[in-house]
Tab-separated table of C-alpha atoms and ligand atoms in Angstrom:
chain	number	residue	atom	x	y	z
A	30	MET	CA	46.236	21.197	-18.597
A	31	VAL	CA	49.529	19.920	-19.799
A	32	PHE	CA	49.128	16.585	-22.325
A	33	THR	CA	45.809	17.223	-23.711
A	34	ALA	CA	46.358	21.264	-25.838
A	35	ARG	CA	43.672	21.351	-28.166
A	36	SER	CA	46.273	20.623	-31.736
A	37	ALA	CA	47.169	17.612	-29.855
A	38	PHE	CA	43.868	16.634	-29.213
A	39	ILE	CA	42.338	16.779	-32.894
A	40	GLN	CA	45.580	14.924	-33.952
A	41	LEU	CA	45.072	12.392	-31.932
A	42	GLN	CA	40.937	12.156	-33.926
A	43	ARG	CA	42.935	12.218	-36.908
A	44	ARG	CA	45.723	10.690	-36.253
A	45	ALA	CA	45.107	7.152	-37.383
A	46	PHE	CA	43.085	7.455	-40.868
A	47	SER	CA	45.778	9.619	-42.190
A	48	SER	CA	49.339	8.163	-41.752
A	49	THR	CA	51.623	7.001	-44.300
A	50	ALA	CA	53.350	3.272	-42.629
A	51	THR	CA	56.646	4.178	-41.969
A	52	SER	CA	56.891	0.609	-40.066
A	53	ALA	CA	55.087	-3.079	-39.568
A	54	TYR	CA	52.944	-3.783	-37.148
A	55	LYS	CA	51.111	-7.183	-36.192
A	56	VAL	CA	47.755	-7.381	-34.046
A	57	ALA	CA	46.150	-9.701	-32.951
A	58	VAL	CA	42.539	-9.309	-31.499
A	59	LEU	CA	41.544	-12.406	-29.457
A	60	GLY	CA	37.908	-12.425	-29.379
A	61	ALA	CA	37.892	-11.102	-32.716
A	62	ALA	CA	34.419	-12.583	-33.856
A	63	GLY	CA	32.918	-10.888	-30.823
A	64	GLY	CA	30.196	-7.628	-30.328
A	65	ILE	CA	33.583	-5.655	-30.128
A	66	GLY	CA	36.156	-7.789	-31.994
A	67	GLN	CA	34.327	-7.214	-35.544
A	68	PRO	CA	34.388	-3.170	-36.192
A	69	LEU	CA	37.507	-3.299	-34.046
A	70	SER	CA	38.717	-5.469	-36.511
A	71	LEU	CA	36.909	-3.712	-39.059
A	72	LEU	CA	38.756	-0.204	-37.465
A	73	LEU	CA	42.038	-2.264	-37.181
A	74	LYS	CA	41.920	-3.075	-40.877
A	75	LEU	CA	41.708	0.255	-41.544
A	76	ASN	CA	44.740	1.513	-40.057
A	77	GLN	CA	46.983	2.452	-41.888
A	78	LYS	CA	50.232	1.424	-39.594
A	79	VAL	CA	48.458	-2.028	-39.488
A	80	THR	CA	50.862	-4.297	-41.452
A	81	ASP	CA	48.850	-7.755	-40.165
A	82	LEU	CA	46.227	-8.418	-38.691
A	83	ALA	CA	45.875	-11.719	-37.257
A	84	LEU	CA	41.706	-12.133	-36.092
A	85	TYR	CA	40.931	-15.113	-32.862
A	86	ASP	CA	37.575	-16.907	-31.701
A	87	LEU	CA	36.316	-19.879	-30.635
A	88	ARG	CA	34.237	-19.632	-33.957
A	89	GLY	CA	33.552	-16.958	-36.719
A	90	ALA	CA	37.456	-15.757	-36.770
A	91	PRO	CA	37.710	-17.380	-40.779
A	92	GLY	CA	34.964	-15.780	-41.445
A	93	VAL	CA	35.353	-11.952	-39.668
A	94	ALA	CA	39.055	-11.759	-41.702
A	95	ALA	CA	37.713	-12.908	-44.788
A	96	ASP	CA	34.847	-10.029	-44.430
A	97	VAL	CA	36.855	-7.280	-43.351
A	98	SER	CA	40.363	-8.488	-45.832
A	99	HIS	CA	38.688	-7.289	-48.631
A	100	VAL	CA	38.863	-3.637	-47.397
A	101	PRO	CA	40.992	-2.188	-49.457
A	102	THR	CA	44.416	-0.961	-47.475
A	103	ASN	CA	47.918	-2.683	-47.590
A	104	SER	CA	48.050	-5.085	-44.825
A	105	THR	CA	47.543	-8.751	-44.579
A	106	VAL	CA	44.242	-10.749	-42.420
A	107	ALA	CA	43.976	-14.350	-41.270
A	108	GLY	CA	41.086	-15.954	-39.206
A	109	TYR	CA	42.016	-18.745	-36.440
A	110	LEU	CA	39.930	-20.879	-34.434
A	111	PRO	CA	41.329	-23.390	-31.735
A	112	ASP	CA	42.322	-26.226	-33.493
A	113	ASN	CA	45.446	-26.234	-35.662
A	114	ASP	CA	47.620	-23.952	-33.454
A	115	GLY	CA	45.624	-20.885	-34.217
A	116	LEU	CA	46.071	-19.267	-30.570
A	117	LYS	CA	49.960	-19.993	-31.875
A	118	LYS	CA	49.770	-18.292	-35.010
A	119	THR	CA	47.668	-15.586	-34.348
A	120	LEU	CA	49.973	-14.306	-31.575
A	121	GLU	CA	53.486	-15.888	-32.532
A	122	GLY	CA	55.308	-12.314	-34.064
A	123	ALA	CA	52.491	-9.831	-32.558
A	124	ASP	CA	54.111	-6.481	-31.856
A	125	VAL	CA	50.355	-5.680	-29.707
A	126	VAL	CA	47.255	-7.849	-28.907
A	127	LEU	CA	43.938	-6.802	-27.983
A	128	ILE	CA	41.891	-9.168	-26.173
A	129	PRO	CA	38.034	-7.780	-26.374
A	130	ALA	CA	37.047	-11.849	-25.699
A	131	GLY	CA	34.100	-12.548	-23.274
A	132	ILE	CA	30.248	-11.929	-22.184
A	133	PRO	CA	28.836	-8.763	-21.846
A	134	ARG	CA	26.546	-7.830	-19.344
A	135	LYS	CA	22.654	-7.173	-19.249
A	136	PRO	CA	20.972	-4.945	-17.651
A	137	GLY	CA	20.594	-5.133	-14.348
A	138	MET	CA	24.556	-6.362	-13.848
A	139	THR	CA	27.640	-4.351	-12.907
A	140	ARG	CA	31.178	-5.152	-14.515
A	141	ASP	CA	32.554	-7.072	-11.515
A	142	ASP	CA	29.007	-9.107	-11.879
A	143	LEU	CA	31.428	-10.756	-14.850
A	144	PHE	CA	34.429	-11.874	-13.409
A	145	ASN	CA	33.664	-15.363	-12.639
A	146	THR	CA	32.892	-15.687	-16.703
A	147	ASN	CA	35.911	-13.732	-17.730
A	148	ALA	CA	38.553	-14.308	-15.713
A	149	SER	CA	39.137	-17.070	-16.605
A	150	ILE	CA	39.007	-16.140	-20.064
A	151	VAL	CA	41.306	-13.771	-19.957
A	152	ARG	CA	43.971	-16.180	-17.766
A	153	ASP	CA	44.096	-18.813	-20.496
A	154	LEU	CA	44.243	-16.258	-23.222
A	155	ALA	CA	46.853	-14.190	-20.737
A	156	LYS	CA	48.847	-18.101	-20.894
A	157	GLY	CA	48.614	-18.601	-23.936
A	158	ALA	CA	50.531	-14.418	-24.717
A	159	ALA	CA	53.061	-15.584	-22.249
A	160	GLU	CA	54.327	-18.460	-24.235
A	161	TYR	CA	53.946	-16.861	-27.942
A	162	ALA	CA	53.618	-13.034	-27.654
A	163	PRO	CA	55.662	-12.534	-24.229
A	164	ASN	CA	57.281	-8.725	-25.446
A	165	ALA	CA	53.993	-8.013	-27.476
A	166	PHE	CA	52.280	-5.347	-25.592
A	167	MET	CA	49.306	-5.689	-24.422
A	168	LEU	CA	45.775	-4.443	-24.247
A	169	ILE	CA	43.168	-5.390	-22.151
A	170	ILE	CA	39.272	-4.537	-22.623
A	171	ALA	CA	37.855	-7.376	-21.548
A	172	ASN	CA	35.284	-6.712	-18.052
A	173	PRO	CA	36.114	-6.453	-15.416
A	174	VAL	CA	38.525	-4.461	-16.760
A	175	ASN	CA	39.406	-3.726	-12.927
A	176	SER	CA	40.241	-7.214	-11.697
A	177	THR	CA	41.015	-9.361	-16.111
A	178	VAL	CA	44.584	-6.020	-16.006
A	179	PRO	CA	45.697	-8.135	-12.836
A	180	ILE	CA	44.507	-11.203	-13.812
A	181	VAL	CA	47.062	-10.682	-16.815
A	182	SER	CA	50.056	-9.294	-14.590
A	183	GLU	CA	49.583	-12.606	-12.307
A	184	VAL	CA	49.607	-14.893	-14.971
A	185	TYR	CA	52.582	-12.822	-16.656
A	186	LYS	CA	54.823	-13.390	-13.351
A	187	SER	CA	54.021	-16.964	-12.702
A	188	LYS	CA	55.547	-17.782	-16.038
A	189	GLY	CA	58.140	-14.957	-15.766
A	190	VAL	CA	57.481	-12.576	-18.541
A	191	TYR	CA	56.101	-9.993	-16.620
A	192	ASN	CA	56.879	-6.453	-18.095
A	193	PRO	CA	54.651	-3.429	-16.531
A	194	LYS	CA	54.982	-1.504	-19.129
A	195	ARG	CA	53.508	-3.117	-21.665
A	196	LEU	CA	50.226	-4.312	-19.578
A	197	PHE	CA	47.530	-2.323	-20.107
A	198	GLY	CA	43.976	-1.836	-19.564
A	199	VAL	CA	41.746	0.412	-21.408
A	200	THR	CA	39.908	3.237	-20.626
A	201	THR	CA	39.570	5.168	-23.571
A	202	LEU	CA	35.761	4.524	-23.984
A	203	ASP	CA	35.770	6.645	-20.485
A	204	VAL	CA	37.537	9.512	-21.960
A	205	LEU	CA	35.412	10.004	-25.005
A	206	ARG	CA	32.205	9.424	-23.308
A	207	ALA	CA	33.578	12.295	-21.198
A	208	SER	CA	34.285	14.491	-24.631
A	209	ARG	CA	31.640	14.046	-25.971
A	210	PHE	CA	28.609	14.514	-22.908
A	211	ILE	CA	30.607	17.631	-22.062
A	212	SER	CA	29.678	19.225	-25.474
A	213	GLN	CA	26.326	18.152	-25.131
A	214	VAL	CA	25.885	20.181	-21.674
A	215	GLN	CA	28.098	22.861	-23.738
A	216	GLY	CA	26.724	23.078	-27.096
A	217	THR	CA	30.374	22.462	-28.844
A	218	ASN	CA	32.638	20.607	-30.315
A	219	PRO	CA	33.819	16.639	-28.734
A	220	VAL	CA	36.411	16.762	-30.780
A	221	GLU	CA	37.751	20.292	-29.019
A	222	GLU	CA	36.836	19.346	-25.435
A	223	PRO	CA	39.555	17.081	-23.702
A	224	VAL	CA	38.564	15.690	-20.123
A	225	PRO	CA	41.446	13.741	-18.512
A	226	VAL	CA	39.558	9.986	-16.768
A	227	VAL	CA	41.848	8.660	-14.572
A	228	GLY	CA	41.043	6.278	-11.891
A	229	GLY	CA	39.873	2.486	-12.990
A	230	HIS	CA	36.992	1.525	-15.695
A	231	SER	CA	33.542	0.789	-13.684
A	232	GLY	CA	31.237	2.546	-11.649
A	233	VAL	CA	32.586	5.062	-8.801
A	234	THR	CA	36.401	4.286	-10.004
A	235	ILE	CA	36.024	6.553	-13.218
A	236	VAL	CA	37.057	9.697	-12.245
A	237	PRO	CA	36.708	12.558	-14.895
A	238	LEU	CA	38.092	15.570	-13.833
A	239	LEU	CA	36.531	18.670	-15.131
A	240	SER	CA	38.868	21.168	-13.244
A	241	GLN	CA	41.277	19.615	-16.074
A	242	SER	CA	39.208	20.704	-18.847
A	243	LYS	CA	37.872	23.682	-20.546
A	244	HIS	CA	35.140	24.564	-18.267
A	245	ALA	CA	36.718	23.986	-15.050
A	246	SER	CA	34.353	26.408	-14.064
A	247	ILE	CA	31.333	23.673	-13.481
A	248	GLU	CA	29.993	23.199	-10.654
A	249	GLY	CA	26.735	22.116	-8.455
A	250	GLU	CA	23.955	19.776	-10.278
A	251	THR	CA	25.189	20.174	-13.575
A	252	ARG	CA	28.952	19.230	-12.809
A	253	ASP	CA	27.036	15.649	-10.183
A	254	ALA	CA	24.921	15.254	-12.819
A	255	LEU	CA	28.103	15.338	-15.744
A	256	VAL	CA	30.112	13.086	-13.538
A	257	ASN	CA	27.959	10.692	-12.817
A	258	ARG	CA	26.724	10.048	-16.918
A	259	ILE	CA	30.433	9.275	-17.530
A	260	GLN	CA	30.623	6.987	-14.399
A	261	PHE	CA	27.855	4.839	-15.852
A	262	GLY	CA	27.452	5.908	-19.536
A	263	GLY	CA	28.185	1.804	-19.718
A	264	ASP	CA	25.119	1.412	-17.932
A	265	GLU	CA	22.765	3.428	-21.065
A	266	VAL	CA	24.063	1.904	-23.174
A	267	VAL	CA	23.737	-1.961	-21.989
A	268	LYS	CA	19.939	-0.587	-20.727
A	269	ALA	CA	19.028	0.259	-24.245
A	270	LYS	CA	20.308	-2.413	-25.965
A	271	ASP	CA	17.693	-4.712	-23.373
A	272	GLY	CA	19.546	-7.805	-22.491
A	273	ALA	CA	21.759	-7.859	-26.602
A	274	GLY	CA	24.857	-6.709	-24.656
A	275	SER	CA	26.576	-3.833	-23.659
A	276	ALA	CA	28.372	-0.879	-25.816
A	277	THR	CA	30.784	-3.013	-28.777
A	278	LEU	CA	30.973	0.230	-31.470
A	279	SER	CA	31.526	2.597	-29.186
A	280	MET	CA	34.665	0.768	-27.441
A	281	ALA	CA	35.817	-0.465	-30.453
A	282	GLN	CA	36.439	3.470	-31.548
A	283	ALA	CA	38.070	3.131	-28.072
A	284	ALA	CA	40.632	0.916	-28.390
A	285	ALA	CA	40.974	1.277	-32.252
A	286	ARG	CA	42.500	5.042	-31.234
A	287	PHE	CA	44.253	3.827	-28.149
A	288	THR	CA	45.841	0.870	-30.172
A	289	ASP	CA	46.814	3.805	-32.811
A	290	SER	CA	47.937	6.264	-29.749
A	291	LEU	CA	49.892	3.193	-29.055
A	292	LEU	CA	51.852	2.395	-32.599
A	293	THR	CA	52.198	6.541	-33.481
A	294	SER	CA	54.612	6.623	-29.995
A	295	LEU	CA	56.618	3.031	-31.037
A	296	GLU	CA	57.071	5.176	-34.642
A	297	GLY	CA	58.263	7.770	-32.132
A	298	THR	CA	56.531	10.055	-31.471
A	299	PRO	CA	54.961	10.471	-28.074
A	300	VAL	CA	51.540	10.118	-26.750
A	301	THR	CA	50.045	10.767	-23.733
A	302	GLU	CA	46.462	9.724	-22.973
A	303	PRO	CA	44.590	8.175	-19.581
A	304	THR	CA	45.050	4.571	-19.141
A	305	PHE	CA	45.204	1.774	-16.444
A	306	VAL	CA	48.075	0.777	-16.128
A	307	ASP	CA	50.968	-0.976	-12.779
A	308	SER	CA	51.222	2.719	-11.367
A	309	PRO	CA	53.130	3.655	-8.701
A	310	LEU	CA	51.020	6.983	-7.520
A	311	PHE	CA	48.989	4.154	-4.897
A	312	LYS	CA	50.914	1.003	-4.597
A	313	ASP	CA	51.753	2.281	-0.499
A	314	GLU	CA	48.177	2.120	-0.278
A	315	GLY	CA	47.759	-1.601	-1.767
A	316	ILE	CA	47.032	-0.113	-4.809
A	317	GLU	CA	48.802	-1.706	-7.967
A	318	PHE	CA	46.952	-0.765	-10.755
A	319	PHE	CA	45.667	2.794	-11.318
A	320	ALA	CA	44.403	4.834	-14.557
A	321	SER	CA	46.307	8.398	-15.176
A	322	GLN	CA	47.452	10.177	-17.751
A	323	VAL	CA	50.542	7.940	-19.702
A	324	THR	CA	53.298	8.739	-21.978
A	325	LEU	CA	53.216	6.001	-24.493
A	326	GLY	CA	57.006	5.596	-26.591
A	327	PRO	CA	59.196	2.452	-27.431
A	328	GLU	CA	58.898	0.598	-24.160
A	329	GLY	CA	55.183	0.889	-23.968
A	330	ALA	CA	54.616	3.232	-20.235
A	331	GLU	CA	57.014	5.992	-20.133
A	332	VAL	CA	56.110	8.461	-17.664
A	333	ILE	CA	53.127	7.864	-15.405
A	334	HIS	CA	52.409	10.868	-14.423
A	335	PRO	CA	50.765	12.027	-11.277
A	336	LEU	CA	47.079	13.490	-10.981
A	337	GLY	CA	47.805	17.230	-10.644
A	338	LYS	CA	46.069	20.060	-9.566
A	339	LEU	CA	42.365	18.101	-7.329
A	340	THR	CA	39.466	20.140	-6.429
A	341	PRO	CA	37.953	18.837	-2.875
A	342	TYR	CA	35.067	17.712	-4.794
A	343	GLU	CA	37.553	14.968	-6.980
A	344	GLU	CA	40.064	14.367	-3.713
A	345	GLY	CA	36.699	12.982	-2.836
A	346	LEU	CA	35.550	11.217	-6.272
A	347	VAL	CA	39.646	9.490	-5.937
A	348	GLU	CA	39.376	8.166	-1.987
A	349	ALA	CA	36.135	6.865	-3.204
A	350	ALA	CA	37.299	5.130	-6.665
A	351	LYS	CA	40.564	3.762	-4.405
A	352	ALA	CA	38.477	1.829	-2.502
A	353	ASP	CA	36.848	0.176	-5.148
A	354	LEU	CA	39.776	-0.154	-6.770
A	355	LYS	CA	41.680	-2.040	-4.047
A	356	LYS	CA	39.020	-5.095	-4.014
A	357	ASN	CA	38.893	-5.093	-7.571
A	358	ILE	CA	42.170	-5.246	-8.315
A	359	GLU	CA	43.249	-7.968	-5.445
A	360	LYS	CA	39.934	-10.209	-6.544
A	361	GLY	CA	42.214	-10.801	-9.752
A	362	ILE	CA	45.466	-11.333	-8.068
A	363	LYS	CA	43.888	-13.783	-5.754
A	364	PHE	CA	41.782	-15.545	-8.393
A	365	VAL	CA	45.003	-16.098	-10.058
A	366	ALA	CA	46.368	-17.230	-6.890
A	367	GLU	CA	43.715	-19.357	-6.445
A	368	ASN	CA	42.650	-21.137	-9.709
A	369	PRO	CA	46.871	-20.579	-11.358
B	15	LIG	C1	31.339	0.539	-21.015
B	15	LIG	O1	31.945	1.197	-21.028
B	15	LIG	O2	30.772	0.582	-22.027
B	15	LIG	C2	32.031	-1.074	-21.773
B	15	LIG	O3	33.287	-1.647	-20.767
B	15	LIG	C3	30.874	-2.417	-21.308
B	15	LIG	C4	29.964	-2.088	-20.227
B	15	LIG	O4	29.332	-3.035	-19.863
B	15	LIG	O5	29.578	-1.681	-19.717
């Protein structure tokens, strides 16, 4: 594999907490008092590259801000509510905006079942970001990511501020799960188990490329079970939480890691990892967004890499992913057209 050599992967895991800041970055979290927002805010406070942390939510953000502000790293923290221009104050000057806002799944629900509630939440926050932080890098965590990312792109297009290099769906949790789950099968250290995961962020749209891991020879039932667990890892957590939500802690870690990759790239060290972006890979098939290895740089998504050599099994997974993805993306685009 080309981009995830072992040493680079280990560095990626260690980087955030050991870095010496060389630049100043304001990072805004929209939905900071929620299940993902709180641990994410803590992890961002611990990241030495973040110098200003702005936390926004309908309720509770000032409290979360006061709490994490006591963590002794050298950054300012402010918490805002909608009144007194809170969203504007949160967003103005932001270099990076993360949106974990929205409701989580309950057992038996798919991510798509969240669409009716989360689509309008993300649309409205995107409108704010288009106005107050149009050049910020926008990282979408709110589900269904396969649809909410297109929603943001449509809002930005309608406001004339869309830069496809600056919009990302965070799929890092699929990458982390792939490393973790393959290490459990192999009895190895997950830190040393890079696995590219492409496609999207739900069910069969999550496509782990095991042939590009260190265990290309995994076949048969072991492979099928592993792929299934990676694709439906989110359901494991939803089920275990038994009505109290979905993954929050691991998702926060995933989003914090992707943020760190982006900030590292902005500082001049390009990082390559999977993320869901406006992608040329399958546009000729009407699929506007796709997750693949992306090299991040000062402009954002600077190089979108092709999928590389796939096995026939993986080609089948990609075909299945494309069918669902197309529908998910079209749903987001249609939503904004009908509900501008
Ligand atoms: C996850 O992958 O854990 C998140 O997308 C939350 C969910 O609904 O599964």
